[in-house]
Coordinates of C-alpha atoms and ligand atoms in Angstrom, one line a residue:
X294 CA -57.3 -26.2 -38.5
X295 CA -58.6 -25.0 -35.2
X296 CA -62.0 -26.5 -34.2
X297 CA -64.7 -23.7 -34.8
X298 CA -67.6 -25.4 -33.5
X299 CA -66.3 -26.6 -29.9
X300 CA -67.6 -23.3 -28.1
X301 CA -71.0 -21.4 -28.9
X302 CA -69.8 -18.0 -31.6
X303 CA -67.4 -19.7 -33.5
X304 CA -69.2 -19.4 -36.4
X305 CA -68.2 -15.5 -35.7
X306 CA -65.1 -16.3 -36.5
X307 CA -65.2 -18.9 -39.5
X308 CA -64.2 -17.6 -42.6
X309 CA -67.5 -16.5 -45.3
X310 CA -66.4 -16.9 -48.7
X311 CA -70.0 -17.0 -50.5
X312 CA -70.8 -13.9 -52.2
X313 CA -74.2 -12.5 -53.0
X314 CA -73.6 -10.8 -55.7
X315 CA -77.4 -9.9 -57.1
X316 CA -79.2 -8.6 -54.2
X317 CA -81.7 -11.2 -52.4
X318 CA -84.9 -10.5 -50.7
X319 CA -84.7 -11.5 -46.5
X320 CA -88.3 -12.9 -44.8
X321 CA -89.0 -10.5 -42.4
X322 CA -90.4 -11.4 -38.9
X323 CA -92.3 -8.1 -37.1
X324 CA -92.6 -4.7 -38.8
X325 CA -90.1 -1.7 -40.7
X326 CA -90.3 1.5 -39.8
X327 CA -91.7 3.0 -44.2
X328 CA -89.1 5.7 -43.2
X329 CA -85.9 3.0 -43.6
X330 CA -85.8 3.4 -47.2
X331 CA -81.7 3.5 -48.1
X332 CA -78.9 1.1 -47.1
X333 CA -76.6 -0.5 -44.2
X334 CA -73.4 -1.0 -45.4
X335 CA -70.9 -2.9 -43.6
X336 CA -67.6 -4.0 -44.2
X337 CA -65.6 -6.1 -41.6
X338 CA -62.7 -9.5 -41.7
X339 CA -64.6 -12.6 -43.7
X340 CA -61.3 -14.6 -44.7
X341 CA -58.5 -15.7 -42.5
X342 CA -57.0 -17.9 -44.6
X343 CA -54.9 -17.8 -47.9
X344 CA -53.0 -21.0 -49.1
X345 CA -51.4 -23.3 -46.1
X346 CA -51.3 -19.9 -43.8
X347 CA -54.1 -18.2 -41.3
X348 CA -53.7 -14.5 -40.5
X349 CA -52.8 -13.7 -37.1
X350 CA -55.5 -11.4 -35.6
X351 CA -59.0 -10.9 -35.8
X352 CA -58.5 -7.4 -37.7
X353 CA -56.2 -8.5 -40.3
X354 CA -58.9 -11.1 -42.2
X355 CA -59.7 -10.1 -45.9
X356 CA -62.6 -7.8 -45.9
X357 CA -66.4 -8.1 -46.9
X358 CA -68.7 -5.5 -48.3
X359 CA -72.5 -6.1 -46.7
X360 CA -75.9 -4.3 -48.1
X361 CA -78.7 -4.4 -46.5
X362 CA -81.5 -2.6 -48.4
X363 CA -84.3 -1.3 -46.9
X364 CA -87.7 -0.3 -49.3
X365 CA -91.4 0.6 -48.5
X366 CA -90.3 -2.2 -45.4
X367 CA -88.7 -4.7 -47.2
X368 CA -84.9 -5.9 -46.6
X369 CA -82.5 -6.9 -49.4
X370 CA -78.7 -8.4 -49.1
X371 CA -76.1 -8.6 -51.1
X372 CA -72.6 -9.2 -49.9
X373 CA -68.9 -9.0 -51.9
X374 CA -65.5 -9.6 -51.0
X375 CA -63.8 -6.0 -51.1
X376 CA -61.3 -5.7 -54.3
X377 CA -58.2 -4.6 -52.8
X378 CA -55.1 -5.7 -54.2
X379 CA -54.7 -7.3 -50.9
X380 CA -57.1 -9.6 -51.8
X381 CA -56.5 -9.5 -55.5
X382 CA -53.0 -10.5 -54.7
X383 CA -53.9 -13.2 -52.2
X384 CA -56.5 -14.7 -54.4
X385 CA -54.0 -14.8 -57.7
X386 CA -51.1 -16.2 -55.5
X387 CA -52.1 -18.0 -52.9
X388 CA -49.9 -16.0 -50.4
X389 CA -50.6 -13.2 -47.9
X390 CA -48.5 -10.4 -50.0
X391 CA -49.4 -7.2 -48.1
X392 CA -49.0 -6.8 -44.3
X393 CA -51.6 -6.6 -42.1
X394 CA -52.0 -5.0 -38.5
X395 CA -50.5 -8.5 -37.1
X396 CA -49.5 -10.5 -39.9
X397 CA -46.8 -9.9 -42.1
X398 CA -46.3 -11.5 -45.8
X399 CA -43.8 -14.7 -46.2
X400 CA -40.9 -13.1 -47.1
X401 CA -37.4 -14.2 -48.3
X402 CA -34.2 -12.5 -46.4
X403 CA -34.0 -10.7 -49.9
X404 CA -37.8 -9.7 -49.8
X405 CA -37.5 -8.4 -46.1
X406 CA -34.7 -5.9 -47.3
X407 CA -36.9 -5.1 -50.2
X408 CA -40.2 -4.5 -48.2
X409 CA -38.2 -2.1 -46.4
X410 CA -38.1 0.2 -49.1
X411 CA -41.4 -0.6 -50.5
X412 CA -43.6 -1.4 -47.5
X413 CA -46.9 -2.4 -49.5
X414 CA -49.6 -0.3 -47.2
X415 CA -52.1 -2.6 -47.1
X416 CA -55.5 -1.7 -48.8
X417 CA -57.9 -4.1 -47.0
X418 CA -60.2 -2.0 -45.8
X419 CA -62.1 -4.1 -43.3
X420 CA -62.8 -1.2 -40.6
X421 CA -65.8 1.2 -41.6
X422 CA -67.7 2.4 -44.1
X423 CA -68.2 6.2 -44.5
X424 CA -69.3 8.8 -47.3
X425 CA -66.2 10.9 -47.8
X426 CA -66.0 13.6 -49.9
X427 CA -68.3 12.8 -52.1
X428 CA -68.0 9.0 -51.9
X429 CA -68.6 5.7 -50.7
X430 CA -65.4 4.6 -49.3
X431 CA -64.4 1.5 -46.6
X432 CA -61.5 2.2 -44.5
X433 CA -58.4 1.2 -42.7
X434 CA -56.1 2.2 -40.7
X435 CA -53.3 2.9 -43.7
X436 CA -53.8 6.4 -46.0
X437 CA -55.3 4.2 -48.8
X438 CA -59.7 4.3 -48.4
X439 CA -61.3 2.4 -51.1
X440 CA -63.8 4.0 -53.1
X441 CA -67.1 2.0 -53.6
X442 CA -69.7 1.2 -55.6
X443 CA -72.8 1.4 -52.9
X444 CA -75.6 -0.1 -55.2
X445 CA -73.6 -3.4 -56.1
X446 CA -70.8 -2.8 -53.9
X447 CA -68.1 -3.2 -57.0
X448 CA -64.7 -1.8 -55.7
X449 CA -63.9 1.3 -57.2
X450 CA -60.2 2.4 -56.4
X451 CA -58.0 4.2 -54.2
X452 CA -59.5 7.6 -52.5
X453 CA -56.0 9.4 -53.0
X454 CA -54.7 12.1 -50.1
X455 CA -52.5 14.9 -52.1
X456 CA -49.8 16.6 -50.7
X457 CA -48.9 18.1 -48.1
X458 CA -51.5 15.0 -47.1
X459 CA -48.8 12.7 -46.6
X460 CA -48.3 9.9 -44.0
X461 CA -48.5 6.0 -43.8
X462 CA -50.9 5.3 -41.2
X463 CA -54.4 6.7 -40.5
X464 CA -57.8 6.2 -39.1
X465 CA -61.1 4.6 -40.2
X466 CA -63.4 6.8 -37.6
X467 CA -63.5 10.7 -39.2
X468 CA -65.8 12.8 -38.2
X469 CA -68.0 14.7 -39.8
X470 CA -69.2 18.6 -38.8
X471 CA -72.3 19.3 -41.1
X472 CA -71.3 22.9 -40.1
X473 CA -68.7 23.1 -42.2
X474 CA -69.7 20.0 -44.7
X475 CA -66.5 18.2 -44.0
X476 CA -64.9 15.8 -42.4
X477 CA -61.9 15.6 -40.5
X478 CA -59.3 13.2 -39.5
X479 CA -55.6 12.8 -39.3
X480 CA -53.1 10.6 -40.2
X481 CA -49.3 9.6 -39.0
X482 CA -46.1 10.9 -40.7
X483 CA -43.4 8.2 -39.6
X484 CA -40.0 9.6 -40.3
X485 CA -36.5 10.9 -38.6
X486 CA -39.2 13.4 -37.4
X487 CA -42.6 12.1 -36.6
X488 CA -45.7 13.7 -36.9
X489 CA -49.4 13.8 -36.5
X490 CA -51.1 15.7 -39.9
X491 CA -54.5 16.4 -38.5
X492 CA -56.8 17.2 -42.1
X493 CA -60.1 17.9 -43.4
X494 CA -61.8 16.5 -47.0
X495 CA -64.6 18.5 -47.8
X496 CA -67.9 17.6 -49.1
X497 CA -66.7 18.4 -52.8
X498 CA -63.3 16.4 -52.4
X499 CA -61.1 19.4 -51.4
X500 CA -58.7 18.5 -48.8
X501 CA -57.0 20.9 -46.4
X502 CA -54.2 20.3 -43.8
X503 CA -55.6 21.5 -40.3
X504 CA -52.3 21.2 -38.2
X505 CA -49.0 19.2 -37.6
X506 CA -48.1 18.3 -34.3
X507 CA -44.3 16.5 -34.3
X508 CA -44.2 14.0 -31.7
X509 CA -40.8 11.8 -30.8
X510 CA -42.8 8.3 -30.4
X511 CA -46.4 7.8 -32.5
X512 CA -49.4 6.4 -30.2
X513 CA -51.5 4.0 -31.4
X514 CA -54.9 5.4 -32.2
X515 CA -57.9 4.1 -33.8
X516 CA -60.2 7.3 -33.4
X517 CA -60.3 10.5 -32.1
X518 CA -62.4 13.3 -30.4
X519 CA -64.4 16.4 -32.4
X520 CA -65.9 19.1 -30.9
X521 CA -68.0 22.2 -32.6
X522 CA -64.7 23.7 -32.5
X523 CA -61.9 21.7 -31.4
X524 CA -60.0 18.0 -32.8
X525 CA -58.9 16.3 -29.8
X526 CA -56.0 13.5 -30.2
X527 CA -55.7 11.6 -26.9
X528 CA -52.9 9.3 -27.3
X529 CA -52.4 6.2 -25.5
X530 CA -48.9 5.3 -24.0
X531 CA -48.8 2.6 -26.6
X532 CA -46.1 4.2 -28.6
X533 CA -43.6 3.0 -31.2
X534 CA -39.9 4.4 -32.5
X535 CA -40.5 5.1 -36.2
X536 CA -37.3 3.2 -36.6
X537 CA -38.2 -0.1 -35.4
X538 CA -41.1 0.0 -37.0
X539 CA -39.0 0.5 -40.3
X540 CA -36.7 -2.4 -39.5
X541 CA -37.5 -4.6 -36.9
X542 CA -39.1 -7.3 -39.1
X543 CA -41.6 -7.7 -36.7
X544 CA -45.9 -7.1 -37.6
X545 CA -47.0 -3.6 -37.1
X546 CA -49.0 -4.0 -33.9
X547 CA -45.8 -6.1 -32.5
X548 CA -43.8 -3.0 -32.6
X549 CA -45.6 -0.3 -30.1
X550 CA -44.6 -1.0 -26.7
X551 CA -47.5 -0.1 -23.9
X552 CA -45.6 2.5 -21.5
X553 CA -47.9 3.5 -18.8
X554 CA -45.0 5.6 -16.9
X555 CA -45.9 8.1 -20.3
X556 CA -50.2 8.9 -19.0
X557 CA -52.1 10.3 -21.6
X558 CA -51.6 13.3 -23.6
X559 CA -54.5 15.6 -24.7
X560 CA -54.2 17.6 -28.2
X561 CA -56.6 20.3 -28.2
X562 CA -56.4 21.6 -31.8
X563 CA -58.4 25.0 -33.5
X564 CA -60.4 24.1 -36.4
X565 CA -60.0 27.6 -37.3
X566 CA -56.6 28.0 -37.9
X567 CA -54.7 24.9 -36.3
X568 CA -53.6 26.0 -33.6
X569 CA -52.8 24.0 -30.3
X570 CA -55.0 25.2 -27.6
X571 CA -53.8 22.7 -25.2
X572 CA -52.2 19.7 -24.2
X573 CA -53.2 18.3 -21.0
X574 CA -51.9 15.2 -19.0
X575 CA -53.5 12.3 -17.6
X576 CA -53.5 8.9 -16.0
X577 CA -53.0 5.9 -18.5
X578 CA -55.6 4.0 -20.3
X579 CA -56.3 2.8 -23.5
X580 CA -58.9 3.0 -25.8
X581 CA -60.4 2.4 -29.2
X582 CA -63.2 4.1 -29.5
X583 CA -64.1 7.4 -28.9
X584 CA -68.1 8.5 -28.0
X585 CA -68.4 11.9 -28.1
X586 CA -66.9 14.9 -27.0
X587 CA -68.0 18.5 -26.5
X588 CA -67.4 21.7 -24.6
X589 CA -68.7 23.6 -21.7
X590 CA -68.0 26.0 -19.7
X591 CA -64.6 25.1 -18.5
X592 CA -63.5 23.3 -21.0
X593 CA -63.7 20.1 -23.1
X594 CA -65.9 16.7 -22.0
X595 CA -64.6 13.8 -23.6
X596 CA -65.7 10.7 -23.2
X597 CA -64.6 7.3 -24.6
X598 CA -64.3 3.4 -24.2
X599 CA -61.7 3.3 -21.7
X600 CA -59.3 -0.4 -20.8
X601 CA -56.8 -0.5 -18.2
X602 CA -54.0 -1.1 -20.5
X603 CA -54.4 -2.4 -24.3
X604 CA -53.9 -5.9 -23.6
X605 CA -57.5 -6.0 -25.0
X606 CA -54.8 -6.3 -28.5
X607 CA -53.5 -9.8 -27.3
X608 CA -56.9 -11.0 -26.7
X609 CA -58.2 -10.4 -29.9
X610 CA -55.5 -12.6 -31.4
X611 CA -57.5 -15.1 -34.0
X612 CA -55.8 -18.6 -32.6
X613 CA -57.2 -17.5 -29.0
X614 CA -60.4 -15.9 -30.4
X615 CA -61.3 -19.2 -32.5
X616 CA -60.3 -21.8 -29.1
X617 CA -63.0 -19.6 -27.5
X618 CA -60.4 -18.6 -25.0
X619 CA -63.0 -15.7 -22.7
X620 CA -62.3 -11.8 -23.3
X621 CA -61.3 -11.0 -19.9
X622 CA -60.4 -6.5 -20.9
X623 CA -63.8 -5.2 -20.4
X624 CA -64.5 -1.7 -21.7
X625 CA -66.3 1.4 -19.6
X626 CA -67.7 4.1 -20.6
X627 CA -65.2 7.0 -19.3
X628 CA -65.3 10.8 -19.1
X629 CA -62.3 13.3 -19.1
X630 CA -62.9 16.8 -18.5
X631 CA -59.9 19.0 -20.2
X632 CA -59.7 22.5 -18.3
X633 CA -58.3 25.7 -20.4
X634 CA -55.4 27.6 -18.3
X635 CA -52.2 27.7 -17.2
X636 CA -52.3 24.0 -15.0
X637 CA -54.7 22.4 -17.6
X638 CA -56.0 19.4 -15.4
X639 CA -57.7 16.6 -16.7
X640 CA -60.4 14.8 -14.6
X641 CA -61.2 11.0 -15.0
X642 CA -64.7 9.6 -13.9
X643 CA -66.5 6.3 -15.2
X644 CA -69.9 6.7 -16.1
X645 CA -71.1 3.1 -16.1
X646 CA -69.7 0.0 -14.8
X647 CA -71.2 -1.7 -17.4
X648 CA -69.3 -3.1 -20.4
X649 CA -69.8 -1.6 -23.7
X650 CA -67.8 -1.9 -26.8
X651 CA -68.3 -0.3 -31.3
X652 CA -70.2 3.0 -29.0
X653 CA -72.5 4.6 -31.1
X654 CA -74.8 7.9 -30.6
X655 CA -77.5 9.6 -32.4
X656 CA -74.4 11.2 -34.1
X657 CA -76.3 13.4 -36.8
X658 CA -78.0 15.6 -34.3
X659 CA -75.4 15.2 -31.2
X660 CA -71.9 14.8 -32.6
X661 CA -69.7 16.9 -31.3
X662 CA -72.2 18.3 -28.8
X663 CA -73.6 17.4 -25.4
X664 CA -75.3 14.1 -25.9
X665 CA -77.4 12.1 -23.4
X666 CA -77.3 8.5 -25.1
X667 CA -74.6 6.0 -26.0
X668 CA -75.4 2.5 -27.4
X669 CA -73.0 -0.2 -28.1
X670 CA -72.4 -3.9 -27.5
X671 CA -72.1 -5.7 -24.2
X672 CA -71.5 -9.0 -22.1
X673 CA -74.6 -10.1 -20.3
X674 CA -75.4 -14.1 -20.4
X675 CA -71.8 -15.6 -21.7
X676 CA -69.3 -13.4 -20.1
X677 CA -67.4 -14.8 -23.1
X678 CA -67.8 -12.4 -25.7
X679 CA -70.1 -9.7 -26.1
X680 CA -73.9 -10.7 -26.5
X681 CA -75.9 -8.2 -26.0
X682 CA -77.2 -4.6 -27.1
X683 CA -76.7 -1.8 -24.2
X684 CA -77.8 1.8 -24.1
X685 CA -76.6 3.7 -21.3
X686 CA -78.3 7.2 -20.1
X687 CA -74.5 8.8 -20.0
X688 CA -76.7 11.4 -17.4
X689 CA -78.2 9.4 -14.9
X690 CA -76.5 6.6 -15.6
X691 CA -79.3 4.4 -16.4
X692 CA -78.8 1.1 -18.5
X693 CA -80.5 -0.8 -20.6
X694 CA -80.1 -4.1 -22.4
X695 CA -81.5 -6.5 -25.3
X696 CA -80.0 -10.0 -25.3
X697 CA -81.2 -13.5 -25.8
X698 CA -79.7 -16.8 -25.4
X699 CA -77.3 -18.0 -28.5
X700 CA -78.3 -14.7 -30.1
X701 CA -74.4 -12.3 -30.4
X702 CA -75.3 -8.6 -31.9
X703 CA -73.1 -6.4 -33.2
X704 CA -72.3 -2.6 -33.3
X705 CA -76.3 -1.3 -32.9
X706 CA -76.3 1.5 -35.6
X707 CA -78.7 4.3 -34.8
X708 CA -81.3 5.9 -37.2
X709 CA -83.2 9.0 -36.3
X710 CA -87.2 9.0 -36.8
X711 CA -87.8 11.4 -39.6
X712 CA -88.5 15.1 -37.4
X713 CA -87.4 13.0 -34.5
X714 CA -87.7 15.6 -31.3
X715 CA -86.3 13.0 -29.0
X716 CA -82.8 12.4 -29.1
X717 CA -83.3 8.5 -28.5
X718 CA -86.0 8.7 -31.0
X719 CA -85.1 6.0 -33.7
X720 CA -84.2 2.7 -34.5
X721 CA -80.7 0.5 -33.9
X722 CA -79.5 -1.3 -36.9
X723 CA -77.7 -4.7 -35.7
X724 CA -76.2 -7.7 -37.5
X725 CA -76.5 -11.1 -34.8
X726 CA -75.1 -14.4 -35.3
X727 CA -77.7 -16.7 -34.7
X728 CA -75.8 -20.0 -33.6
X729 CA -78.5 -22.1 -33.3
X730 CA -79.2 -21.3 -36.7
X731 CA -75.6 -20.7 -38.2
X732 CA -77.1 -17.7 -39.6
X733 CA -76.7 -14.3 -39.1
X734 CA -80.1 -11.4 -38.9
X735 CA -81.0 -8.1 -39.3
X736 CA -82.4 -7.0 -36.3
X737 CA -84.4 -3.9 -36.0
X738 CA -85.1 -2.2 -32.4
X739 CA -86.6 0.8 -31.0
X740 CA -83.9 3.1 -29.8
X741 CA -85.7 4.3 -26.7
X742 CA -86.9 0.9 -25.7
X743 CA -84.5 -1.5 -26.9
X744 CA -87.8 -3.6 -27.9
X745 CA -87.8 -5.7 -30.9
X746 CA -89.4 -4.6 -34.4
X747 CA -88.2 -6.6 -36.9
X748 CA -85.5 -9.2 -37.3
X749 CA -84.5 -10.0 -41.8
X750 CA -83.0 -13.2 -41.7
X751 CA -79.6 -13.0 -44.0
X752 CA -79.1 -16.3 -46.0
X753 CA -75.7 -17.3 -44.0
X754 CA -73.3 -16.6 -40.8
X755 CA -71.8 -13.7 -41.3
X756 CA -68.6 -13.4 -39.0
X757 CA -68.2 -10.9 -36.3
X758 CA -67.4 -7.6 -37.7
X759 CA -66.8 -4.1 -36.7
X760 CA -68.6 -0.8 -38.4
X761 CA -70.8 0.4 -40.9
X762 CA -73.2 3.5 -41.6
X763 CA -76.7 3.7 -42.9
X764 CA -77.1 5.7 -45.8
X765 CA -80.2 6.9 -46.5
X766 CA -81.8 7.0 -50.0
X767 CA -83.2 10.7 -49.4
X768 CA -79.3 12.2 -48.1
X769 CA -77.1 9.6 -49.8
X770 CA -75.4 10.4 -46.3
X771 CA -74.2 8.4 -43.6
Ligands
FE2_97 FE1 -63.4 1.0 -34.6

């Protein structure tokens, strides 16, 4: 077994078994904002091994549901290994049995043929956490969310799509527009003929197909852009044939092939209606995360976390992640402009050279509109991993930071003030490993400032995760 200890975040990525099962109360250094009152929820990769084997990547682990409650300014936690039957099944055998974005299950010449036919989408939802029509679900990046229990966090089931809501492979950042009370999303077709299925699932559970765009090679995507009015899919020339991916034998990230010669493509599809509006061309980059996106006068703004190429992949791998091998794929903050007409250009410009990765935005008031504020993670004191909290003024390009020494924060989860005027006017929600502590806090800061107001210590490491929402006791909303 790797040594976990021989480099400062390990702990981030040792495997957390211990559940919390009946919520526990957290000390709490400095004050709460009274108006928390609801939960954090966060799900994210807590066990990398099963039997003699070790997943591969840093996304496959089994995941973890995390609560952090928040009352009249105290902090509770509970915490609870997600019931898939990826973990069901890995817990009664001992084997990995469903494949992951990396690792695939032992098979036997006969199984391989078998899995073929019956390719066991994987359920571990170890992405994000969202209310979706009408529930509490964690997500990954198959068709198959997991409904949830948010009070004790017991799994639930399957959120099923209906037909024509077909596809394998999907995403676990939908948007939401409060305009219409739905969300939307999309997810991938893979077939003789490909497609995109961009869809909605309202706030009562009703789903709706939105458009189908048939494309010869599927990009890897793990979000997309939302206007008022438009869904933008920007795919990355990290592509895959729908064949190989069928019967090559190989994991599922192993099979897209990074093709730069390809640019980017820009989907520009009508809420109202489906219709493409555009497609527009651009240099290549890759991405996972999407900020915000909205339109102007000549067109669409979208902005997102943008890498050279997507070796970014490679260097999340879990064997190099866990030897504390640096992350050397930094992230910037990158705007396109898409321009309606006939010679629909797109324009590239970085906002910041600072590193930021998990981008969040005061998303209830903003999403979808123009926006002034992005926060997210950064590198600052290691340049190992990230290790610090960032907000960058996406106007004037202004940045700010919070960081400490052996203190790694991550995605900063923002909270509006109740009749917040100010659209910075709030607090970020942020799990850090502590390693001097092998412990992991709540910390609590003041959007605007980036000043600490309260830190809840959690009563173990919890290991480096990606996304959650708050939901607030008042909306039940994220
Ligand atoms: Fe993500």
């Amino acid at each position: 077994m790797p040594d976990q200890t021989s480099f400062p975040y390990g702990a981030g990525f040792r495997s957390l078994t211990r559940e919390i099962l009946d919520p526990v109360e957290l000390s709490v250094r400095g004050t709460l904002p009274t108006w928390l009152q609801g939960a954090l929820l966060r799900t994210g990769p807590s066990k990398f091994e099963v039997g003699a084997r070790t997943y591969n990547h840093w996304f496959d682990g089994l995941a973890m549901l995390h609560r952090f409650g928040f009352e009249q300014g105290r902090v509770s936690y509970a915490n609870r290994f997600l019931g898939s039957k990826a973990f069901t099944a890995a817990e009664a055998t001992g084997k990995i049995t469903y494949a992951e974005f990396a690792t695939d299950p032992c098979r036997s010449l006969f199984g391989r043929v078998a899995a073929m036919f019956d390719p066991k989408l994987t359920d571990n939802c170890n992405v994000n956490v969202v209310g979706l029509g009408g529930e509490t679900v964690a997500l990954t990046e198959t068709t198959m969310p997991l409904r949830f229990s948010p009070a004790v966090l017991a799994t639930l089931g399957v959120l099923d799509y209906e037909p024509p809501l077909t596809g394998q492979v999907s995403i676990a950042h939908p948007h939401y527009d409060a305009a219409r009370e739905r969300h939307y999303s999309y997810m991938v077709e893979f077939g003789l003929n490909s497609r995109y299925r961009l869809f909605s699932v309202a706030d009562d559970g009703s789903q709706a197909e939105v458009a189908e765009i048939a494309v010869d090679r599927p990009a890897y995507m793990h979000s997309f852009a939302m206007t008022e009015r438009y869904l933008v899919l920007v795919e990355f020339p990290l592509t895959v044939s729908a064949l190989e991916l069928k019967f090559s034998g190989k994991p599922f990230i192993r099979n897209y092939r990074w093709q730069p010669e390809r640019g980017l493509k820009f989907h520009v599809v009508d809420k109202n209606g489906g219709a493409e509006m555009a497609t527009a061309r651009g240099e290549a980059v890759f991405a996972f995360h999407h900020v915000n996106a909205f339109e102007d006068k000549d067109g669409l703004v979208i902005d997102l976390i943008a890498y050279p190429d997507a070796s970014i992949i490679d260097e999340l791998y879990l064997a190099r992640l866990r030897a504390g091998t640096p992350i050397d794929a930094t992230g910037l903050l990158t705007r396109f402009r898409v321009k309606f007409g006939n010679n629909t250009a797109v324009i590239r410009e970085t906002l910041s050279p600072v590193p930021l990765e998990l981008p969040r935005i005061n998303y209830e008031a903003h999403a979808g509109k123009p926006y002034r504020y992005v926060w997210g993670t950064g590198i600052q004191l290691s340049g190992d991993f990230l290790d610090s909290i960032v907000k960058i003024d996406a106007e004037t390009g202004k940045v700010a930071r919070w960081y400490a020494q052996g203190l790694y924060p991550g995605e900063p989860v923002f909270v509006h003030a109740p009749d917040a005027i100010a659209e910075d006017e709030g607090v970020l929600l942020s799990v850090v490993l502590d390693i001097a502590n092998d412990r992991s806090f709540l910390l609590v800061l003041d959007a605007a400032t980036l000043e600490e107001k309260a830190r809840a210590e959690a009563p173990h490491a919890i290991p480096f995760h990606f996304h959650g929402n708050y939901f607030s006791q008042k909306t039940g909303k994220a």
